[in-house]
mmCIF file of C-alpha atoms and ligand atoms in Angstrom:
data_model
loop_
_atom_site.group_PDB
_atom_site.id
_atom_site.type_symbol
_atom_site.label_atom_id
_atom_site.label_comp_id
_atom_site.label_asym_id
_atom_site.label_seq_id
_atom_site.Cartn_x
_atom_site.Cartn_y
_atom_site.Cartn_z
ATOM 1 C CA MET A 1232 88.141 59.018 87.717
ATOM 2 C CA THR A 1233 90.956 61.249 88.488
ATOM 3 C CA ILE A 1234 93.690 61.904 86.189
ATOM 4 C CA SER A 1235 96.775 63.703 87.671
ATOM 5 C CA ILE A 1236 99.056 66.000 85.785
ATOM 6 C CA ASN A 1237 102.279 66.281 87.460
ATOM 7 C CA LEU A 1238 104.103 69.625 86.483
ATOM 8 C CA LYS A 1239 106.142 69.930 89.377
ATOM 9 C CA ARG A 1240 109.136 71.800 88.514
ATOM 10 C CA ILE A 1241 112.419 73.453 89.387
ATOM 11 C CA ILE A 1242 113.082 76.795 87.295
ATOM 12 C CA ASP A 1243 116.426 78.647 87.387
ATOM 13 C CA ASP A 1244 115.321 82.354 86.344
ATOM 14 C CA SER A 1245 118.624 83.538 87.977
ATOM 15 C CA TYR A 1246 120.053 86.351 86.053
ATOM 16 C CA PRO A 1247 123.195 88.837 86.406
ATOM 17 C CA ILE A 1248 122.691 92.587 86.772
ATOM 18 C CA HIS A 1249 125.629 94.465 85.411
ATOM 19 C CA ILE A 1250 126.297 98.109 86.634
ATOM 20 C CA GLY A 1251 128.957 99.862 84.660
ATOM 21 C CA SER A 1252 129.731 100.908 81.005
ATOM 22 C CA LEU A 1253 127.562 99.023 78.708
ATOM 23 C CA PRO A 1254 129.496 95.851 77.801
ATOM 24 C CA GLU A 1255 129.447 94.273 74.094
ATOM 25 C CA ILE A 1256 126.456 92.198 73.749
ATOM 26 C CA ASN A 1257 126.753 89.370 71.676
ATOM 27 C CA PHE A 1258 123.642 87.144 70.391
ATOM 28 C CA GLU A 1259 123.627 84.456 67.730
ATOM 29 C CA GLY A 1260 119.757 84.937 66.924
ATOM 30 C CA LYS A 1261 117.670 87.913 66.065
ATOM 31 C CA VAL A 1262 117.054 90.705 68.173
ATOM 32 C CA ALA A 1263 114.667 93.336 68.528
ATOM 33 C CA VAL A 1264 115.448 96.588 70.224
ATOM 34 C CA LEU A 1265 112.014 98.306 71.996
ATOM 35 C CA THR A 1266 112.182 101.878 72.542
ATOM 36 C CA ASN A 1267 110.997 105.294 72.179
ATOM 37 C CA PRO A 1268 112.057 108.247 70.030
ATOM 38 C CA LYS A 1269 113.459 110.169 72.854
ATOM 39 C CA VAL A 1270 115.744 107.388 74.071
ATOM 40 C CA ALA A 1271 116.456 106.566 70.448
ATOM 41 C CA GLY A 1272 117.523 110.189 69.488
ATOM 42 C CA LEU A 1273 119.916 110.230 72.550
ATOM 43 C CA HIS A 1274 121.368 106.751 72.823
ATOM 44 C CA LEU A 1275 120.373 104.176 70.441
ATOM 45 C CA GLN A 1276 123.663 104.584 68.425
ATOM 46 C CA THR A 1277 125.663 103.710 71.728
ATOM 47 C CA LEU A 1278 123.445 100.604 72.374
ATOM 48 C CA LEU A 1279 123.778 99.481 68.620
ATOM 49 C CA SER A 1280 127.449 99.889 68.637
ATOM 50 C CA THR A 1281 127.634 97.364 71.492
ATOM 51 C CA LEU A 1282 125.134 94.876 70.039
ATOM 52 C CA LYS A 1283 126.480 92.256 67.804
ATOM 53 C CA ALA A 1284 123.713 89.754 66.395
ATOM 54 C CA LYS A 1285 122.436 88.076 63.279
ATOM 55 C CA GLU A 1286 119.713 90.509 62.797
ATOM 56 C CA VAL A 1287 118.738 93.692 65.016
ATOM 57 C CA TYR A 1288 115.427 95.185 64.363
ATOM 58 C CA VAL A 1289 114.355 98.534 65.969
ATOM 59 C CA ILE A 1290 111.015 98.818 67.428
ATOM 60 C CA THR A 1291 109.777 102.436 68.484
ATOM 61 C CA ILE A 1292 106.936 103.217 70.401
ATOM 62 C CA PRO A 1293 105.672 106.578 71.252
ATOM 63 C CA ASP A 1294 106.601 108.028 74.609
ATOM 64 C CA GLY A 1295 104.668 108.227 77.525
ATOM 65 C CA GLU A 1296 102.848 106.357 80.267
ATOM 66 C CA GLN A 1297 99.365 107.125 78.286
ATOM 67 C CA TYR A 1298 100.914 104.574 75.856
ATOM 68 C CA LYS A 1299 101.477 102.024 77.968
ATOM 69 C CA THR A 1300 98.294 99.936 76.690
ATOM 70 C CA LEU A 1301 97.193 96.399 75.202
ATOM 71 C CA ASP A 1302 97.043 98.600 72.119
ATOM 72 C CA THR A 1303 100.678 99.238 71.788
ATOM 73 C CA ILE A 1304 101.563 95.690 73.221
ATOM 74 C CA GLU A 1305 99.683 94.287 70.143
ATOM 75 C CA SER A 1306 101.514 97.061 67.887
ATOM 76 C CA ILE A 1307 104.809 95.465 69.342
ATOM 77 C CA LEU A 1308 103.837 92.198 68.751
ATOM 78 C CA ASP A 1309 102.933 92.966 65.231
ATOM 79 C CA ARG A 1310 106.259 94.186 64.398
ATOM 80 C CA MET A 1311 108.074 91.162 66.138
ATOM 81 C CA PHE A 1312 106.002 89.004 63.634
ATOM 82 C CA ASP A 1313 106.629 91.253 60.432
ATOM 83 C CA HIS A 1314 110.373 90.633 61.338
ATOM 84 C CA ARG A 1315 109.660 87.075 61.902
ATOM 85 C CA LEU A 1316 111.184 86.447 65.439
ATOM 86 C CA ASN A 1317 111.206 83.243 66.560
ATOM 87 C CA ARG A 1318 111.128 81.411 69.969
ATOM 88 C CA LYS A 1319 115.041 81.864 70.038
ATOM 89 C CA SER A 1320 115.079 85.393 69.350
ATOM 90 C CA LEU A 1321 115.502 88.188 72.077
ATOM 91 C CA LEU A 1322 113.951 91.523 72.812
ATOM 92 C CA ILE A 1323 116.100 94.231 74.442
ATOM 93 C CA ALA A 1324 113.908 96.921 76.535
ATOM 94 C CA PHE A 1325 115.756 100.006 76.248
ATOM 95 C CA GLY A 1326 114.579 103.223 78.089
ATOM 96 C CA GLY A 1327 112.501 103.949 81.208
ATOM 97 C CA GLY A 1328 110.130 101.818 82.893
ATOM 98 C CA VAL A 1329 107.450 102.273 80.718
ATOM 99 C CA ILE A 1330 109.724 100.569 77.784
ATOM 100 C CA GLY A 1331 110.911 97.960 80.249
ATOM 101 C CA ASP A 1332 107.419 96.992 81.596
ATOM 102 C CA MET A 1333 105.934 96.670 77.958
ATOM 103 C CA GLY A 1334 108.999 94.903 76.508
ATOM 104 C CA GLY A 1335 109.025 92.452 79.208
ATOM 105 C CA PHE A 1336 105.424 91.845 78.724
ATOM 106 C CA ALA A 1337 105.543 91.678 74.979
ATOM 107 C CA ALA A 1338 108.566 88.924 75.342
ATOM 108 C CA SER A 1339 106.326 87.088 77.929
ATOM 109 C CA LEU A 1340 103.581 86.975 75.086
ATOM 110 C CA TYR A 1341 105.663 86.427 71.857
ATOM 111 C CA ASN A 1342 105.460 82.424 70.933
ATOM 112 C CA ARG A 1343 104.265 82.137 74.713
ATOM 113 C CA GLY A 1344 107.594 83.450 75.786
ATOM 114 C CA ILE A 1345 110.681 84.507 74.349
ATOM 115 C CA ASP A 1346 113.995 86.001 76.368
ATOM 116 C CA PHE A 1347 114.538 89.410 77.069
ATOM 117 C CA ILE A 1348 117.029 92.039 78.582
ATOM 118 C CA GLN A 1349 116.668 94.969 80.423
ATOM 119 C CA ILE A 1350 118.937 98.099 79.620
ATOM 120 C CA PRO A 1351 117.096 100.833 81.670
ATOM 121 C CA THR A 1352 117.990 104.346 80.891
ATOM 122 C CA THR A 1353 115.917 106.081 83.830
ATOM 123 C CA LEU A 1354 117.079 106.380 87.399
ATOM 124 C CA LEU A 1355 113.751 105.058 88.400
ATOM 125 C CA SER A 1356 113.951 101.993 86.261
ATOM 126 C CA GLN A 1357 117.639 101.421 86.763
ATOM 127 C CA VAL A 1358 117.009 100.931 90.618
ATOM 128 C CA ASP A 1359 113.617 99.384 90.667
ATOM 129 C CA ALA A 1360 111.448 98.690 87.737
ATOM 130 C CA SER A 1361 114.189 96.744 85.586
ATOM 131 C CA VAL A 1362 114.811 94.323 88.362
ATOM 132 C CA GLY A 1363 112.272 91.651 89.279
ATOM 133 C CA GLY A 1364 110.441 90.543 86.471
ATOM 134 C CA LYS A 1365 107.206 92.503 86.994
ATOM 135 C CA THR A 1366 105.926 93.197 83.268
ATOM 136 C CA GLY A 1367 102.616 94.880 82.351
ATOM 137 C CA VAL A 1368 100.233 97.715 81.168
ATOM 138 C CA ASN A 1369 97.686 99.847 82.269
ATOM 139 C CA ASN A 1370 93.941 99.727 81.363
ATOM 140 C CA ARG A 1371 90.854 102.007 82.574
ATOM 141 C CA PHE A 1372 90.596 100.004 85.726
ATOM 142 C CA GLY A 1373 94.117 101.157 86.868
ATOM 143 C CA LYS A 1374 97.846 100.890 86.597
ATOM 144 C CA ASN A 1375 99.808 98.070 85.887
ATOM 145 C CA LEU A 1376 96.527 95.806 86.542
ATOM 146 C CA ILE A 1377 97.300 93.462 83.130
ATOM 147 C CA GLY A 1378 100.633 91.915 83.051
ATOM 148 C CA ALA A 1379 102.843 88.890 83.748
ATOM 149 C CA PHE A 1380 105.795 87.796 85.897
ATOM 150 C CA HIS A 1381 108.717 87.372 83.277
ATOM 151 C CA GLN A 1382 112.269 87.566 84.458
ATOM 152 C CA PRO A 1383 114.886 89.086 82.215
ATOM 153 C CA ARG A 1384 117.824 86.964 81.128
ATOM 154 C CA ALA A 1385 120.117 90.042 82.135
ATOM 155 C CA VAL A 1386 119.933 93.653 83.198
ATOM 156 C CA TYR A 1387 122.540 96.428 81.856
ATOM 157 C CA ILE A 1388 122.550 99.118 84.299
ATOM 158 C CA ASP A 1389 125.011 101.916 82.639
ATOM 159 C CA PRO A 1390 124.622 105.208 84.609
ATOM 160 C CA SER A 1391 126.035 107.345 81.919
ATOM 161 C CA PHE A 1392 122.569 107.098 80.031
ATOM 162 C CA LEU A 1393 121.543 109.261 83.033
ATOM 163 C CA SER A 1394 123.586 112.225 81.955
ATOM 164 C CA THR A 1395 120.630 113.337 79.632
ATOM 165 C CA LEU A 1396 117.676 112.870 82.352
ATOM 166 C CA ALA A 1397 115.552 115.699 83.027
ATOM 167 C CA PRO A 1398 116.153 116.936 86.712
ATOM 168 C CA ARG A 1399 112.616 116.196 87.828
ATOM 169 C CA GLU A 1400 113.180 112.449 86.427
ATOM 170 C CA PHE A 1401 116.208 112.294 88.649
ATOM 171 C CA GLY A 1402 114.488 113.247 91.719
ATOM 172 C CA ALA A 1403 111.761 110.629 91.088
ATOM 173 C CA GLY A 1404 114.520 107.810 90.875
ATOM 174 C CA VAL A 1405 116.135 109.409 93.988
ATOM 175 C CA ALA A 1406 112.619 108.579 95.544
ATOM 176 C CA GLU A 1407 112.717 105.190 94.704
ATOM 177 C CA ILE A 1408 116.045 104.722 96.101
ATOM 178 C CA VAL A 1409 115.225 106.447 99.669
ATOM 179 C CA LYS A 1410 112.450 103.690 99.589
ATOM 180 C CA MET A 1411 114.808 101.126 99.509
ATOM 181 C CA ALA A 1412 116.958 102.425 102.281
ATOM 182 C CA VAL A 1413 114.165 103.409 104.527
ATOM 183 C CA THR A 1414 112.241 99.959 104.320
ATOM 184 C CA PHE A 1415 115.410 97.923 104.736
ATOM 185 C CA ASN A 1416 118.628 99.325 105.183
ATOM 186 C CA LEU A 1417 119.459 101.934 108.066
ATOM 187 C CA SER A 1418 123.372 102.207 107.173
ATOM 188 C CA PHE A 1419 122.356 103.064 103.652
ATOM 189 C CA PHE A 1420 119.883 105.531 104.729
ATOM 190 C CA GLU A 1421 122.758 107.130 106.685
ATOM 191 C CA TRP A 1422 125.089 107.015 103.926
ATOM 192 C CA LEU A 1423 122.641 108.876 101.903
ATOM 193 C CA GLU A 1424 122.184 111.651 104.380
ATOM 194 C CA ASN A 1425 126.189 112.223 104.017
ATOM 195 C CA ASN A 1426 126.579 111.750 100.623
ATOM 196 C CA ASP A 1427 125.134 114.009 97.570
ATOM 197 C CA LEU A 1428 124.136 111.641 94.534
ATOM 198 C CA ARG A 1429 124.806 114.412 92.288
ATOM 199 C CA GLU A 1430 128.637 114.265 93.170
ATOM 200 C CA GLY A 1431 131.485 111.981 91.944
ATOM 201 C CA ASP A 1432 130.730 108.286 91.921
ATOM 202 C CA ASN A 1433 128.052 108.410 94.573
ATOM 203 C CA LEU A 1434 125.023 107.768 92.276
ATOM 204 C CA GLN A 1435 126.905 104.268 90.996
ATOM 205 C CA HIS A 1436 127.339 103.433 94.552
ATOM 206 C CA ALA A 1437 123.513 104.293 95.391
ATOM 207 C CA ILE A 1438 122.330 102.232 92.177
ATOM 208 C CA LYS A 1439 124.370 99.201 93.591
ATOM 209 C CA MET A 1440 122.952 99.346 97.174
ATOM 210 C CA ALA A 1441 119.151 99.816 95.531
ATOM 211 C CA VAL A 1442 119.469 96.938 93.298
ATOM 212 C CA GLU A 1443 120.786 94.636 95.640
ATOM 213 C CA THR A 1444 118.059 95.301 98.144
ATOM 214 C CA LYS A 1445 115.758 94.901 95.525
ATOM 215 C CA ALA A 1446 117.418 91.703 94.268
ATOM 216 C CA ARG A 1447 117.418 90.284 97.633
ATOM 217 C CA VAL A 1448 113.732 91.087 98.057
ATOM 218 C CA VAL A 1449 112.816 89.644 95.131
ATOM 219 C CA GLU A 1450 114.501 86.284 95.716
ATOM 220 C CA ALA A 1451 112.783 85.887 98.893
ATOM 221 C CA ASP A 1452 109.327 86.931 97.427
ATOM 222 C CA GLU A 1453 109.008 86.975 93.657
ATOM 223 C CA LYS A 1454 105.261 86.795 93.155
ATOM 224 C CA GLU A 1455 104.775 89.397 96.155
ATOM 225 C CA GLN A 1456 103.068 86.883 98.506
ATOM 226 C CA GLY A 1457 104.338 89.104 101.169
ATOM 227 C CA LEU A 1458 107.692 90.859 101.770
ATOM 228 C CA ARG A 1459 107.894 92.344 98.153
ATOM 229 C CA ALA A 1460 104.747 94.495 99.126
ATOM 230 C CA ALA A 1461 107.139 96.316 101.231
ATOM 231 C CA LEU A 1462 108.466 98.018 98.006
ATOM 232 C CA ASN A 1463 105.250 99.762 97.905
ATOM 233 C CA TYR A 1464 106.140 101.839 100.964
ATOM 234 C CA GLY A 1465 104.734 105.250 99.941
ATOM 235 C CA HIS A 1466 102.878 103.771 97.070
ATOM 236 C CA THR A 1467 99.226 103.225 98.755
ATOM 237 C CA PHE A 1468 99.249 107.026 99.164
ATOM 238 C CA GLY A 1469 100.887 108.104 96.219
ATOM 239 C CA HIS A 1470 98.603 106.009 93.973
ATOM 240 C CA VAL A 1471 95.493 107.994 95.838
ATOM 241 C CA ILE A 1472 97.344 111.369 94.834
ATOM 242 C CA GLU A 1473 97.962 110.291 91.064
ATOM 243 C CA ASN A 1474 94.599 109.167 90.665
ATOM 244 C CA GLU A 1475 93.414 112.586 91.960
ATOM 245 C CA THR A 1476 95.635 114.566 89.861
ATOM 246 C CA HIS A 1477 94.808 112.317 86.872
ATOM 247 C CA TYR A 1478 98.709 111.678 86.504
ATOM 248 C CA GLU A 1479 99.371 115.167 85.218
ATOM 249 C CA THR A 1480 100.697 116.987 88.230
ATOM 250 C CA TYR A 1481 103.351 114.542 89.718
ATOM 251 C CA LEU A 1482 105.883 111.950 88.277
ATOM 252 C CA HIS A 1483 105.374 108.621 89.828
ATOM 253 C CA GLY A 1484 108.516 108.902 91.902
ATOM 254 C CA GLU A 1485 107.186 112.320 93.185
ATOM 255 C CA SER A 1486 104.129 111.046 94.306
ATOM 256 C CA VAL A 1487 105.847 108.330 96.015
ATOM 257 C CA ALA A 1488 107.679 110.898 98.006
ATOM 258 C CA ILE A 1489 104.814 112.685 99.061
ATOM 259 C CA GLY A 1490 103.326 109.223 99.762
ATOM 260 C CA MET A 1491 106.358 108.121 102.042
ATOM 261 C CA VAL A 1492 106.190 111.504 103.804
ATOM 262 C CA MET A 1493 102.108 110.505 104.486
ATOM 263 C CA ALA A 1494 102.931 107.017 105.473
ATOM 264 C CA ASN A 1495 105.763 108.215 108.038
ATOM 265 C CA ASP A 1496 103.065 110.470 109.615
ATOM 266 C CA LEU A 1497 100.588 107.682 110.181
ATOM 267 C CA ALA A 1498 103.861 105.464 111.311
ATOM 268 C CA CYS A 1499 104.226 108.212 113.871
ATOM 269 C CA GLU A 1500 100.466 108.017 114.877
ATOM 270 C CA MET A 1501 100.968 104.321 115.186
ATOM 271 C CA GLY A 1502 103.994 104.279 117.507
ATOM 272 C CA LEU A 1503 105.966 102.565 114.479
ATOM 273 C CA MET A 1504 108.210 105.959 113.813
ATOM 274 C CA SER A 1505 109.583 108.714 115.954
ATOM 275 C CA PHE A 1506 108.901 112.261 114.635
ATOM 276 C CA GLU A 1507 112.490 112.971 114.524
ATOM 277 C CA GLU A 1508 113.135 110.083 112.106
ATOM 278 C CA ALA A 1509 110.102 110.784 110.019
ATOM 279 C CA MET A 1510 111.800 114.573 109.848
ATOM 280 C CA ARG A 1511 115.200 112.880 108.539
ATOM 281 C CA ILE A 1512 113.438 111.268 105.610
ATOM 282 C CA LYS A 1513 111.571 114.590 104.534
ATOM 283 C CA THR A 1514 115.139 116.195 104.974
ATOM 284 C CA LEU A 1515 116.645 113.948 102.697
ATOM 285 C CA LEU A 1516 113.731 113.769 100.012
ATOM 286 C CA GLY A 1517 113.745 117.489 100.086
ATOM 287 C CA ARG A 1518 117.590 117.932 98.908
ATOM 288 C CA TYR A 1519 116.325 116.419 95.838
ATOM 289 C CA ASP A 1520 113.509 118.674 95.132
ATOM 290 C CA LEU A 1521 111.083 116.343 95.649
ATOM 291 C CA PRO A 1522 107.629 117.478 96.680
ATOM 292 C CA LEU A 1523 106.704 116.644 100.143
ATOM 293 C CA THR A 1524 103.333 117.530 100.713
ATOM 294 C CA TYR A 1525 99.823 117.726 98.930
ATOM 295 C CA PRO A 1526 96.599 119.386 100.135
ATOM 296 C CA ILE A 1527 94.026 116.927 100.741
ATOM 297 C CA HIS A 1528 90.466 118.367 99.805
ATOM 298 C CA ASP A 1529 88.402 115.773 101.085
ATOM 299 C CA VAL A 1530 89.631 113.063 103.357
ATOM 300 C CA GLU A 1531 86.947 110.828 103.336
ATOM 301 C CA LYS A 1532 87.335 110.682 99.466
ATOM 302 C CA PHE A 1533 90.918 110.336 99.736
ATOM 303 C CA TYR A 1534 90.257 107.514 101.989
ATOM 304 C CA GLN A 1535 87.678 105.766 99.864
ATOM 305 C CA THR A 1536 90.372 105.833 96.965
ATOM 306 C CA PHE A 1537 92.449 103.716 98.927
ATOM 307 C CA PHE A 1538 90.234 100.711 98.081
ATOM 308 C CA LEU A 1539 90.814 101.121 94.408
ATOM 309 C CA ASP A 1540 94.423 99.991 95.011
ATOM 310 C CA LYS A 1541 94.829 96.210 93.784
ATOM 311 C CA LYS A 1542 97.220 95.348 96.894
ATOM 312 C CA SER A 1543 94.109 95.700 99.316
ATOM 313 C CA ALA A 1544 91.572 92.957 99.614
ATOM 314 C CA ASP A 1545 87.725 94.407 99.223
ATOM 315 C CA SER A 1546 87.167 95.480 102.709
ATOM 316 C CA THR A 1547 90.899 96.322 103.966
ATOM 317 C CA ILE A 1548 93.253 98.466 103.153
ATOM 318 C CA THR A 1549 96.972 97.133 103.094
ATOM 319 C CA PHE A 1550 99.434 99.766 104.611
ATOM 320 C CA ILE A 1551 103.230 99.668 104.258
ATOM 321 C CA LEU A 1552 104.406 101.410 107.315
ATOM 322 C CA PRO A 1553 108.272 102.113 108.143
ATOM 323 C CA ARG A 1554 109.200 100.549 111.519
ATOM 324 C CA GLY A 1555 111.937 103.220 112.286
ATOM 325 C CA ILE A 1556 114.314 103.614 109.585
ATOM 326 C CA GLY A 1557 115.441 100.331 108.006
ATOM 327 C CA GLY A 1558 112.454 98.312 108.929
ATOM 328 C CA VAL A 1559 109.111 97.917 107.570
ATOM 329 C CA GLU A 1560 105.406 96.667 108.506
ATOM 330 C CA ILE A 1561 102.786 95.273 106.339
ATOM 331 C CA THR A 1562 99.686 95.569 107.673
ATOM 332 C CA ASP A 1563 95.904 95.683 107.212
ATOM 333 C CA ALA A 1564 94.873 96.066 110.783
ATOM 334 C CA ILE A 1565 95.197 100.193 111.092
ATOM 335 C CA ASP A 1566 91.990 101.857 112.499
ATOM 336 C CA ALA A 1567 90.194 103.988 109.855
ATOM 337 C CA VAL A 1568 89.963 106.593 112.515
ATOM 338 C CA ALA A 1569 93.921 106.955 112.891
ATOM 339 C CA VAL A 1570 94.140 106.912 109.177
ATOM 340 C CA LYS A 1571 91.804 109.843 108.878
ATOM 341 C CA LYS A 1572 93.366 111.640 111.760
ATOM 342 C CA SER A 1573 96.622 111.495 109.906
ATOM 343 C CA LEU A 1574 95.155 112.353 106.569
ATOM 344 C CA SER A 1575 93.533 115.433 108.266
ATOM 345 C CA LYS A 1576 96.901 116.747 108.879
ATOM 346 C CA PHE A 1577 97.313 117.292 104.948
ATOM 347 C CA GLN A 1578 94.154 118.701 104.704
ATOM 348 C CA GLY A 1579 94.425 122.339 103.105
ATOM 349 C CA MET A 1580 98.356 122.075 103.192
ATOM 350 C CA SER A 1581 99.679 123.936 100.149
ATOM 351 C CA ALA A 1582 101.692 121.655 97.917
HETATM 352 P P1 LIG B 903 109.265 106.460 81.657
HETATM 353 O O1 LIG B 903 109.692 105.148 81.181
HETATM 354 O O2 LIG B 903 108.178 107.173 81.194
HETATM 355 O O3 LIG B 903 110.496 107.454 81.323
HETATM 356 C C1 LIG B 903 110.474 108.984 81.805
HETATM 357 C C2 LIG B 903 110.927 109.731 80.710
HETATM 358 O O4 LIG B 903 112.172 110.095 80.479
HETATM 359 C C3 LIG B 903 110.370 109.429 79.242
HETATM 360 O O5 LIG B 903 109.911 110.702 78.342
HETATM 361 C C4 LIG B 903 111.724 108.710 78.635
HETATM 362 O O6 LIG B 903 111.357 108.861 77.250
HETATM 363 C C5 LIG B 903 112.789 109.501 79.407
HETATM 364 N N1 LIG B 903 114.125 108.833 79.111
HETATM 365 C C6 LIG B 903 114.299 107.774 79.350
HETATM 366 N N2 LIG B 903 115.555 107.545 79.588
HETATM 367 C C7 LIG B 903 116.069 108.751 79.275
HETATM 368 C C8 LIG B 903 117.431 109.137 79.078
HETATM 369 N N3 LIG B 903 118.563 108.409 79.307
HETATM 370 N N4 LIG B 903 117.460 110.691 78.904
HETATM 371 C C9 LIG B 903 116.458 111.541 78.935
HETATM 372 N N5 LIG B 903 115.296 111.051 78.877
HETATM 373 C C10 LIG B 903 115.027 109.699 78.886
HETATM 374 O O7 LIG B 903 109.052 106.579 83.239
HETATM 375 P P2 LIG B 903 110.149 105.980 84.351
HETATM 376 O O8 LIG B 903 110.056 106.685 85.586
HETATM 377 O O9 LIG B 903 111.359 105.521 83.837
HETATM 378 O O10 LIG B 903 109.030 104.660 84.816
HETATM 379 C C11 LIG B 903 108.052 104.648 84.989
HETATM 380 C C12 LIG B 903 107.261 103.246 84.816
HETATM 381 O O11 LIG B 903 108.014 102.172 85.476
HETATM 382 C C13 LIG B 903 105.380 103.160 85.348
HETATM 383 O O12 LIG B 903 104.992 102.660 84.025
HETATM 384 C C14 LIG B 903 106.003 102.270 86.457
HETATM 385 O O13 LIG B 903 104.593 101.778 86.618
HETATM 386 C C15 LIG B 903 106.934 101.696 86.092
HETATM 387 N N6 LIG B 903 107.439 100.602 87.399
HETATM 388 C C16 LIG B 903 107.775 99.233 87.053
HETATM 389 C C17 LIG B 903 108.280 98.721 88.113
HETATM 390 C C18 LIG B 903 108.528 97.250 87.995
HETATM 391 O O14 LIG B 903 108.864 96.549 89.044
HETATM 392 N N7 LIG B 903 108.244 96.737 86.757
HETATM 393 C C19 LIG B 903 108.852 99.450 89.502
HETATM 394 C C20 LIG B 903 108.762 100.969 89.357
HETATM 395 C C21 LIG B 903 107.862 101.375 88.400
#
């Protein structure tokens, strides 16, 4: 005997992404703001002055990727229970990508899921992490391996929060902007070549372009069954670099910048990109003081570490390679010999 359970449904998880000064946020129920001491010290008053709710609680967790763990999630949930949040309460993730990923994950778990809003305060989280509903934490097996897709109800991107950002953190965000342009939008890339993001309103325009790109990709492939994987351009190589340097030498965006240079070299090997195009990308990244190379000590070891990447099925490595500028190819059909040949060019190079 078979009993069927029919759960076909249409879910509308659409949400607005506001770019500009933080507007007044009104909410009838209880609100928990998740943040860390650094962001709270710099910007919490600005947020609280625009937030009108029945009750507002601030939950502060330590700053740093090393705290992006299930233990921290448990402590966030404990605080949410202490404050007796309910199904109709709202969580606001107020900080960089670490806070955004953990806030979204805690919201997905509390009472089996409550609403949350992203208010990203780093460039990387404004152009990438806050949009698309990927939430989660790291564990000893790797980064972001535990989590949920839980879309925010809204994202508020206020570039004025970036005025306090460290220059290296700014560069790390630019790397993700360049990633969006190279993979999906040639004219945006050309615009980036001709406009300095540290001048005038250029940054706001670049944020808009990057977020628009990400939004369209997420709409097409929310759960990363195909196209969304293109946003991992530079990450396959970058993750190995992060792993080899124990997440201590480079910021995530910095390792992605090096990873893009490496992916470009492989794309040139495969005839997907010209050396001139690869050089244009390198020049653009270099303008924001991003690292552009990494001294590979052991090509075979570097190659084997690709297999730890969760985007790779057991025996294949999925590479995201640019097809010229403004196009992308997701492929697991690259010959190991070609990959190792490309990697060997970085052997012994000084960083
Ligand atoms: P982060 O959250 O660690 O922030 C970097 C540093 O900047 C921190 O010390 C933070 O306290 C500080 N900071 C935040 N806002 C500031 C401000 N306005 N002024 C001064 N300092 C400020 O790092 P990140 O680069 O924002 O995000 C990286 C995380 O995002 C990683 O965990 C990564 O896995 C995740 N991520 C997620 C997605 C996604 O789709 N969910 C995409 C990309 C990255």
